[in-house]
Coordinates of N, CA and C in Angstrom, one line a residue:
M1 N -5.6 -17.1 -9.3 CA -5.5 -16.7 -7.9 C -6.8 -16.6 -7.2
R2 N -7.8 -16.1 -7.9 CA -9.2 -16.1 -7.3 C -9.6 -17.4 -6.9
N3 N -9.4 -18.5 -7.7 CA -9.8 -19.8 -7.3 C -9.1 -20.3 -6.1
Y4 N -7.8 -20.0 -5.9 CA -7.1 -20.4 -4.7 C -7.7 -19.7 -3.5
L5 N -8.0 -18.4 -3.6 CA -8.6 -17.7 -2.5 C -9.9 -18.3 -2.1
I6 N -10.8 -18.6 -3.1 CA -12.1 -19.2 -2.8 C -11.9 -20.5 -2.1
A7 N -10.9 -21.4 -2.6 CA -10.7 -22.7 -2.0 C -10.1 -22.5 -0.5
A8 N -9.3 -21.5 -0.3 CA -8.7 -21.3 1.0 C -9.9 -20.8 2.0
L9 N -10.8 -20.0 1.5 CA -11.9 -19.5 2.3 C -12.8 -20.7 2.7
A10 N -13.1 -21.6 1.7 CA -13.9 -22.7 1.9 C -13.3 -23.7 2.9
A11 N -12.0 -23.9 2.8 CA -11.3 -24.8 3.7 C -11.2 -24.2 5.1
G12 N -11.0 -22.9 5.2 CA -11.0 -22.3 6.5 C -12.4 -22.4 7.2
T13 N -13.4 -22.2 6.5 CA -14.8 -22.3 7.0 C -15.1 -23.7 7.5
L14 N -14.7 -24.7 6.7 CA -15.0 -26.1 7.1 C -14.2 -26.6 8.3
A15 N -13.0 -26.0 8.5 CA -12.1 -26.5 9.5 C -12.1 -25.6 10.8
T16 N -13.2 -24.9 11.0 CA -13.3 -24.0 12.1 C -13.0 -24.6 13.5
P17 N -13.4 -25.7 13.9 CA -13.1 -26.2 15.2 C -11.6 -26.4 15.5
A18 N -10.9 -26.9 14.5 CA -9.4 -27.0 14.6 C -8.8 -25.7 14.8
F19 N -9.2 -24.7 14.0 CA -8.6 -23.4 14.1 C -8.8 -22.8 15.5
A20 N -10.0 -22.9 16.0 CA -10.3 -22.4 17.3 C -9.4 -22.9 18.4
Q21 N -8.9 -24.1 18.3 CA -8.0 -24.7 19.3 C -6.6 -24.2 19.1
D22 N -6.2 -24.0 17.9 CA -4.8 -23.6 17.6 C -4.4 -22.2 18.1
Q23 N -5.3 -21.3 17.8 CA -5.0 -19.9 18.0 C -6.2 -19.1 18.5
G24 N -6.0 -18.1 19.3 CA -7.2 -17.3 19.7 C -7.7 -16.6 18.5
S25 N -8.8 -15.8 18.7 CA -9.4 -15.1 17.6 C -8.5 -14.1 17.0
L26 N -8.6 -13.9 15.7 CA -7.8 -12.8 15.0 C -8.7 -11.6 14.9
A27 N -9.8 -11.5 15.5 CA -10.7 -10.4 15.4 C -10.2 -9.3 16.4
G28 N -10.6 -8.1 16.0 CA -10.3 -6.9 16.9 C -9.5 -5.8 16.2
F29 N -9.2 -4.8 17.0 CA -8.4 -3.7 16.5 C -7.0 -4.0 16.4
R30 N -6.3 -3.5 15.3 CA -4.9 -3.7 15.1 C -4.2 -2.4 14.6
I31 N -2.9 -2.3 14.9 CA -2.1 -1.2 14.5 C -0.8 -1.8 14.0
E32 N -0.2 -1.2 12.9 CA 1.0 -1.8 12.3 C 1.9 -0.8 11.7
A33 N 3.2 -1.1 11.7 CA 4.2 -0.3 11.0 C 4.5 -1.0 9.7
I34 N 4.7 -0.2 8.6 CA 4.8 -0.8 7.3 C 6.0 -0.2 6.6
G35 N 6.7 -1.0 5.9 CA 7.9 -0.6 5.1 C 8.1 -1.5 3.9
G36 N 8.7 -1.0 2.8 CA 9.0 -1.8 1.7 C 9.4 -1.1 0.5
Y37 N 9.3 -1.7 -0.7 CA 9.7 -1.2 -2.0 C 8.5 -0.5 -2.7
D38 N 8.8 0.6 -3.3 CA 7.8 1.4 -4.0 C 8.3 1.7 -5.4
R39 N 7.4 1.5 -6.4 CA 7.7 1.8 -7.8 C 6.6 2.6 -8.4
P40 N 6.5 3.9 -8.3 CA 5.5 4.7 -9.0 C 5.9 4.9 -10.4
S41 N 4.8 4.9 -11.3 CA 5.1 5.1 -12.8 C 4.1 6.1 -13.3
V42 N 4.6 6.9 -14.3 CA 3.8 7.8 -15.1 C 4.0 7.5 -16.6
E43 N 3.0 6.9 -17.2 CA 3.1 6.6 -18.6 C 4.5 6.0 -19.0
D44 N 4.8 4.9 -18.4 CA 6.1 4.1 -18.7 C 7.3 4.7 -18.2
E45 N 7.3 5.9 -17.5 CA 8.5 6.4 -16.8 C 8.3 6.1 -15.3
N46 N 9.3 5.5 -14.7 CA 9.1 5.1 -13.3 C 10.3 5.5 -12.5
A47 N 10.1 5.4 -11.2 CA 11.2 5.7 -10.2 C 11.0 4.6 -9.1
S48 N 12.1 4.4 -8.4 CA 12.0 3.4 -7.3 C 12.4 4.1 -6.0
G49 N 11.8 3.6 -4.9 CA 12.1 4.2 -3.6 C 11.6 3.3 -2.5
V50 N 11.6 3.8 -1.3 CA 11.2 3.1 -0.1 C 9.8 3.7 0.4
V51 N 8.9 2.8 0.6 CA 7.6 3.3 1.2 C 7.6 2.9 2.7
Y52 N 7.1 3.8 3.5 CA 7.1 3.6 5.0 C 5.8 4.3 5.6
G53 N 5.3 3.7 6.6 CA 4.1 4.4 7.2 C 3.5 3.5 8.3
V54 N 2.2 3.8 8.6 CA 1.5 3.1 9.6 C 0.1 2.8 9.1
G55 N -0.5 1.7 9.7 CA -1.8 1.3 9.3 C -2.6 0.9 10.5
V56 N -3.9 1.0 10.4 CA -4.8 0.6 11.5 C -6.0 -0.2 10.8
G57 N -6.6 -1.0 11.6 CA -7.7 -1.8 11.1 C -8.5 -2.4 12.2
Y58 N -9.7 -3.0 11.8 CA -10.5 -3.8 12.7 C -11.0 -5.0 11.9
D59 N -10.8 -6.2 12.5 CA -11.1 -7.4 11.8 C -12.3 -8.1 12.5
F60 N -13.1 -8.8 11.7 CA -14.2 -9.6 12.2 C -13.9 -11.0 11.8
Q61 N -14.0 -12.0 12.7 CA -13.8 -13.4 12.3 C -15.1 -14.2 12.5
S62 N -15.3 -15.0 11.4 CA -16.4 -16.0 11.5 C -15.9 -17.3 11.1
G63 N -15.6 -18.1 12.1 CA -15.0 -19.4 11.8 C -13.6 -19.2 11.3
G64 N -13.3 -19.8 10.1 CA -12.0 -19.6 9.5 C -11.9 -18.5 8.5
A65 N -13.0 -17.7 8.4 CA -13.0 -16.6 7.5 C -12.8 -15.3 8.3
L66 N -12.2 -14.3 7.7 CA -11.9 -13.1 8.3 C -12.3 -11.9 7.4
F67 N -13.0 -10.9 7.9 CA -13.4 -9.7 7.1 C -12.9 -8.5 7.9
G68 N -12.3 -7.5 7.2 CA -11.8 -6.4 7.9 C -11.9 -5.1 7.2
I69 N -11.8 -4.0 7.9 CA -11.7 -2.7 7.4 C -10.4 -2.1 7.8
E70 N -9.8 -1.3 7.0 CA -8.4 -0.8 7.3 C -8.2 0.6 6.7
A71 N -7.2 1.3 7.3 CA -6.8 2.6 6.8 C -5.3 2.7 6.9
E72 N -4.6 3.5 6.1 CA -3.2 3.5 6.1 C -2.7 4.9 5.7
A73 N -1.6 5.4 6.2 CA -0.9 6.6 5.8 C 0.5 6.3 5.6
T74 N 1.0 6.5 4.4 CA 2.4 6.2 4.1 C 3.1 7.4 3.3
D75 N 4.4 7.3 3.3 CA 5.2 8.3 2.5 C 6.2 7.5 1.7
S76 N 6.8 8.2 0.8 CA 7.8 7.5 -0.1 C 9.0 8.3 -0.4
S77 N 10.1 7.6 -0.6 CA 11.3 8.3 -1.0 C 11.5 8.3 -2.5
A78 N 10.6 7.8 -3.3 CA 10.7 7.7 -4.8 C 10.7 9.0 -5.4
N79 N 11.7 9.3 -6.2 CA 11.7 10.6 -7.0 C 12.5 10.3 -8.3
E80 N 12.3 11.2 -9.3 CA 13.0 11.1 -10.5 C 13.4 12.5 -11.0
R81 N 14.6 12.6 -11.5 CA 15.1 13.9 -12.0 C 15.4 13.7 -13.5
V82 N 15.0 14.6 -14.3 CA 15.2 14.6 -15.7 C 15.9 15.9 -16.1
A83 N 17.2 15.8 -16.5 CA 17.9 17.0 -16.9 C 17.7 17.2 -18.4
G84 N 17.6 18.5 -18.9 CA 17.4 18.7 -20.3 C 16.0 18.4 -20.7
F85 N 15.0 18.6 -19.8 CA 13.7 18.2 -20.1 C 13.1 18.9 -21.3
A86 N 13.1 20.2 -21.3 CA 12.6 21.0 -22.5 C 13.7 21.9 -23.1
L87 N 14.7 22.3 -22.3 CA 15.8 23.2 -22.8 C 17.1 22.7 -22.2
P88 N 18.2 23.0 -22.9 CA 19.5 22.6 -22.3 C 19.7 23.3 -21.0
G89 N 20.1 22.5 -19.9 CA 20.3 23.1 -18.6 C 19.1 23.1 -17.7
D90 N 17.9 22.8 -18.2 CA 16.8 22.8 -17.3 C 16.7 21.5 -16.6
E91 N 15.8 21.4 -15.5 CA 15.7 20.2 -14.8 C 14.2 20.0 -14.3
L92 N 13.7 18.8 -14.4 CA 12.4 18.5 -14.0 C 12.5 17.4 -12.9
R93 N 11.9 17.6 -11.7 CA 12.0 16.6 -10.7 C 10.6 16.3 -10.2
V94 N 10.3 15.0 -10.2 CA 9.0 14.5 -9.8 C 9.2 13.6 -8.5
R95 N 8.4 13.9 -7.5 CA 8.6 13.2 -6.2 C 7.2 12.6 -5.8
A96 N 7.2 11.3 -5.4 CA 6.1 10.7 -4.8 C 6.0 11.2 -3.4
G97 N 4.8 11.5 -2.9 CA 4.6 12.0 -1.6 C 3.7 11.1 -0.8
R98 N 3.0 11.6 0.1 CA 2.1 10.8 1.0 C 1.0 10.1 0.3
D99 N 0.6 9.0 0.8 CA -0.4 8.2 0.2 C -1.4 7.8 1.3
L100 N -2.7 8.1 1.1 CA -3.7 7.7 2.1 C -4.6 6.6 1.5
Y101 N -4.9 5.6 2.3 CA -5.7 4.5 1.8 C -6.8 4.1 2.8
V102 N -8.0 3.7 2.3 CA -9.0 3.2 3.2 C -9.7 2.1 2.4
G103 N -9.9 0.9 3.0 CA -10.5 -0.2 2.2 C -10.9 -1.3 3.1
G104 N -11.0 -2.5 2.5 CA -11.3 -3.7 3.2 C -10.5 -4.8 2.8
R105 N -10.6 -5.9 3.6 CA -9.9 -7.1 3.3 C -10.7 -8.3 3.6
I106 N -10.5 -9.4 2.9 CA -11.2 -10.7 3.2 C -10.1 -11.8 3.2
G107 N -10.2 -12.7 4.1 CA -9.2 -13.7 4.1 C -9.6 -15.0 4.8
A108 N -8.7 -16.0 4.8 CA -8.9 -17.3 5.4 C -7.8 -17.6 6.3
V109 N -8.1 -18.1 7.5 CA -7.1 -18.5 8.5 C -6.7 -19.9 8.1
V110 N -5.3 -20.1 8.0 CA -4.8 -21.4 7.6 C -3.8 -21.9 8.6
G111 N -4.1 -23.1 9.2 CA -3.2 -23.6 10.2 C -3.3 -23.0 11.5
G112 N -4.2 -22.1 11.7 CA -4.4 -21.4 13.0 C -3.6 -20.2 13.3
R113 N -2.4 -20.1 12.6 CA -1.5 -18.9 12.8 C -1.3 -18.1 11.6
T114 N -1.8 -18.5 10.5 CA -1.5 -17.8 9.2 C -2.8 -17.3 8.6
L115 N -2.8 -16.0 8.1 CA -4.0 -15.5 7.4 C -3.6 -15.2 6.0
L116 N -4.3 -15.7 5.0 CA -4.1 -15.3 3.6 C -5.3 -14.4 3.3
Y117 N -5.0 -13.3 2.6 CA -6.1 -12.3 2.4 C -5.9 -11.6 1.0
A118 N -7.0 -11.0 0.6 CA -7.0 -10.1 -0.5 C -7.6 -8.8 0.0
K119 N -7.2 -7.7 -0.6 CA -7.7 -6.3 -0.2 C -8.0 -5.5 -1.4
A120 N -8.9 -4.5 -1.1 CA -9.2 -3.5 -2.2 C -9.8 -2.2 -1.5
G121 N -9.6 -1.1 -2.1 CA -10.1 0.2 -1.6 C -9.7 1.4 -2.3
Y122 N -10.0 2.5 -1.7 CA -9.7 3.9 -2.3 C -8.3 4.3 -1.8
T123 N -7.6 5.0 -2.7 CA -6.3 5.6 -2.3 C -6.2 7.0 -2.9
N124 N -5.4 7.8 -2.2 CA -5.2 9.2 -2.7 C -3.7 9.5 -2.4
A125 N -3.0 9.8 -3.5 CA -1.5 10.0 -3.5 C -1.2 11.5 -3.8
R126 N -0.2 12.0 -3.2 CA 0.3 13.4 -3.5 C 1.6 13.2 -4.4
V127 N 1.6 14.0 -5.4 CA 2.8 14.1 -6.3 C 3.3 15.5 -6.4
R128 N 4.6 15.7 -6.2 CA 5.2 17.1 -6.3 C 6.0 17.2 -7.6
V129 N 5.9 18.2 -8.3 CA 6.7 18.4 -9.5 C 7.4 19.8 -9.4
D130 N 8.7 19.8 -9.5 CA 9.5 21.0 -9.5 C 10.2 21.2 -10.9
Y131 N 10.2 22.4 -11.4 CA 10.8 22.7 -12.7 C 11.7 23.9 -12.5
E132 N 13.0 23.8 -12.9 CA 13.9 24.9 -12.9 C 14.4 25.0 -14.3
D133 N 14.4 26.2 -14.9 CA 14.7 26.4 -16.3 C 16.2 26.5 -16.5
G134 N 17.0 26.5 -15.5 CA 18.5 26.5 -15.6 C 19.1 27.8 -15.9
T135 N 18.4 28.9 -15.8 CA 18.9 30.2 -15.9 C 18.8 31.0 -14.6
A136 N 19.5 32.1 -14.6 CA 19.4 32.9 -13.3 C 18.0 33.5 -13.1
A137 N 17.3 33.7 -14.2 CA 15.9 34.2 -14.1 C 15.0 33.0 -13.6
T138 N 14.1 33.3 -12.7 CA 13.2 32.3 -12.2 C 11.8 32.4 -12.7
A139 N 11.6 33.1 -13.7 CA 10.2 33.3 -14.2 C 9.5 32.0 -14.7
A140 N 10.3 31.1 -15.3 CA 9.7 29.9 -15.8 C 9.7 28.8 -14.7
D141 N 10.4 29.0 -13.6 CA 10.4 28.0 -12.6 C 9.1 27.8 -11.9
F142 N 8.7 26.6 -11.5 CA 7.5 26.4 -10.8 C 7.5 25.1 -10.0
T143 N 6.6 25.0 -9.0 CA 6.4 23.9 -8.2 C 4.9 23.6 -8.2
D144 N 4.5 22.3 -8.3 CA 3.1 22.0 -8.4 C 2.9 20.7 -7.5
R145 N 1.9 20.8 -6.6 CA 1.6 19.6 -5.8 C 0.2 19.2 -6.3
T146 N 0.0 17.9 -6.6 CA -1.2 17.4 -7.1 C -1.6 16.2 -6.3
N147 N -2.9 16.1 -5.9 CA -3.5 15.0 -5.3 C -4.2 14.1 -6.3
L148 N -3.9 12.8 -6.3 CA -4.5 11.9 -7.3 C -5.3 10.9 -6.6
D149 N -6.6 10.7 -7.1 CA -7.5 9.7 -6.6 C -7.2 8.4 -7.4
G150 N -7.5 7.2 -6.7 CA -7.3 6.0 -7.3 C -7.9 4.8 -6.6
V151 N -7.6 3.6 -7.1 CA -8.0 2.4 -6.4 C -6.8 1.5 -6.2
R152 N -6.9 0.7 -5.1 CA -5.8 -0.2 -4.8 C -6.3 -1.6 -4.6
A153 N -5.6 -2.6 -5.1 CA -5.9 -4.0 -4.9 C -4.6 -4.7 -4.5
G154 N -4.8 -5.7 -3.7 CA -3.6 -6.4 -3.3 C -3.9 -7.8 -2.6
A155 N -2.8 -8.5 -2.3 CA -2.9 -9.7 -1.6 C -1.8 -9.9 -0.6
G156 N -2.0 -10.7 0.4 CA -0.9 -10.8 1.4 C -1.1 -12.0 2.3
A157 N -0.1 -12.1 3.2 CA -0.1 -13.2 4.2 C 0.3 -12.6 5.5
Q158 N -0.4 -13.0 6.6 CA -0.1 -12.5 7.9 C 0.2 -13.7 8.8
F159 N 1.3 -13.6 9.6 CA 1.8 -14.7 10.4 C 1.8 -14.3 11.9
A160 N 1.1 -15.0 12.8 CA 1.1 -14.7 14.2 C 2.5 -15.1 14.8
I161 N 3.0 -14.2 15.6 CA 4.3 -14.4 16.3 C 4.1 -14.3 17.8
G162 N 2.9 -14.5 18.2 CA 2.6 -14.4 19.6 C 1.1 -14.3 19.7
S163 N 0.6 -14.1 20.9 CA -0.9 -14.0 21.1 C -1.4 -12.7 20.5
N164 N -0.6 -11.6 20.5 CA -1.1 -10.4 20.0 C -0.2 -9.7 18.9
A165 N 0.9 -10.3 18.5 CA 1.8 -9.7 17.5 C 1.8 -10.5 16.3
Y166 N 2.1 -9.9 15.1 CA 2.1 -10.6 13.9 C 3.1 -9.9 12.9
L167 N 3.5 -10.6 11.9 CA 4.3 -10.1 10.8 C 3.4 -10.3 9.6
K168 N 3.6 -9.4 8.6 CA 2.9 -9.6 7.3 C 3.7 -9.2 6.2
T169 N 3.4 -9.8 5.0 CA 4.0 -9.4 3.7 C 2.9 -9.2 2.7
E170 N 3.0 -8.3 1.8 CA 1.9 -7.9 1.0 C 2.4 -7.3 -0.3
Y171 N 1.7 -7.7 -1.4 CA 1.9 -7.0 -2.7 C 0.6 -6.2 -3.0
R172 N 0.8 -4.9 -3.5 CA -0.4 -4.1 -3.8 C -0.1 -3.3 -5.1
Y173 N -1.1 -3.1 -5.8 CA -1.1 -2.3 -7.0 C -2.1 -1.2 -6.9
S174 N -1.7 0.1 -7.2 CA -2.6 1.2 -7.1 C -2.6 1.9 -8.5
N175 N -3.8 2.2 -8.9 CA -4.0 2.9 -10.2 C -4.7 4.2 -10.0
Y176 N -4.0 5.3 -10.3 CA -4.5 6.6 -10.1 C -4.9 7.3 -11.4
Q177 N -5.5 8.4 -11.3 CA -5.9 9.2 -12.5 C -4.7 9.8 -13.1
D178 N -4.8 10.3 -14.3 CA -3.7 11.0 -15.1 C -2.6 10.0 -15.5
G179 N -2.9 8.7 -15.6 CA -1.9 7.8 -16.1 C -0.8 7.4 -15.1
V180 N -1.1 7.6 -13.8 CA -0.2 7.3 -12.7 C -0.6 6.0 -12.1
D181 N 0.4 5.1 -11.9 CA 0.1 3.8 -11.1 C 1.4 3.5 -10.2
R182 N 1.2 2.5 -9.4 CA 2.4 2.1 -8.5 C 2.3 0.7 -8.1
H183 N 3.4 0.0 -8.0 CA 3.5 -1.3 -7.5 C 4.3 -1.2 -6.2
Q184 N 3.9 -2.0 -5.2 CA 4.6 -2.0 -3.9 C 4.6 -3.4 -3.4
V185 N 5.8 -3.7 -2.7 CA 5.9 -4.9 -2.0 C 6.3 -4.5 -0.6
V186 N 5.5 -4.8 0.4 CA 5.8 -4.3 1.8 C 5.8 -5.4 2.8
G187 N 6.4 -5.1 3.9 CA 6.3 -6.0 5.1 C 5.8 -5.1 6.2
G188 N 5.3 -5.8 7.3 CA 4.8 -5.1 8.4 C 4.9 -5.8 9.7
L189 N 5.0 -5.1 10.8 CA 4.9 -5.6 12.1 C 3.7 -5.0 12.8
G190 N 2.8 -5.9 13.3 CA 1.6 -5.3 13.9 C 1.3 -5.9 15.2
F191 N 0.4 -5.2 15.9 CA -0.1 -5.7 17.2 C -1.6 -5.6 17.3
R192 N -2.2 -6.6 17.8 CA -3.7 -6.7 17.9 C -4.1 -6.5 19.4
F193 N -5.2 -5.7 19.6 CA -5.6 -5.3 20.9 C -7.0 -5.9 21.2

């Protein structure tokens, strides 16, 4: 994959005059809505849900190469219930919460309207754990909210659908502390200003 990305960057840089005639600059501020599939995991136990949120960024273009900084705030519907976790009748519920991301991306403009890119950065996710012991007494019940630091890496493609609008699709993998990770496949609709 890395070799393909390097080849795409090299091709984009060499073909700069053609790209400049096909499409205006992809540089500048952007904002986007994001939605897709979310699969968080804790030590081989996983849940599936929907991830949704917003992202912002600023891109710099040099010929056919693009460099950008970005930030994102998302939430997830992924949660898992385990009945009989420690005692008969008890229940453990783990919910994925908000996820904050800040990082960068590097890409190559292909055909004047398509951007292929790779991304990496810092991410912080919130996880909520609820436990009910299954009895009328609530002494053993608890709720815990934990913030987990991690890193995210991914790759995607962005397609211009007008002079300022674009669609994108992206795969990303996040690895957090305490054995937590997540795979996501998302799509987005964005606008460049």
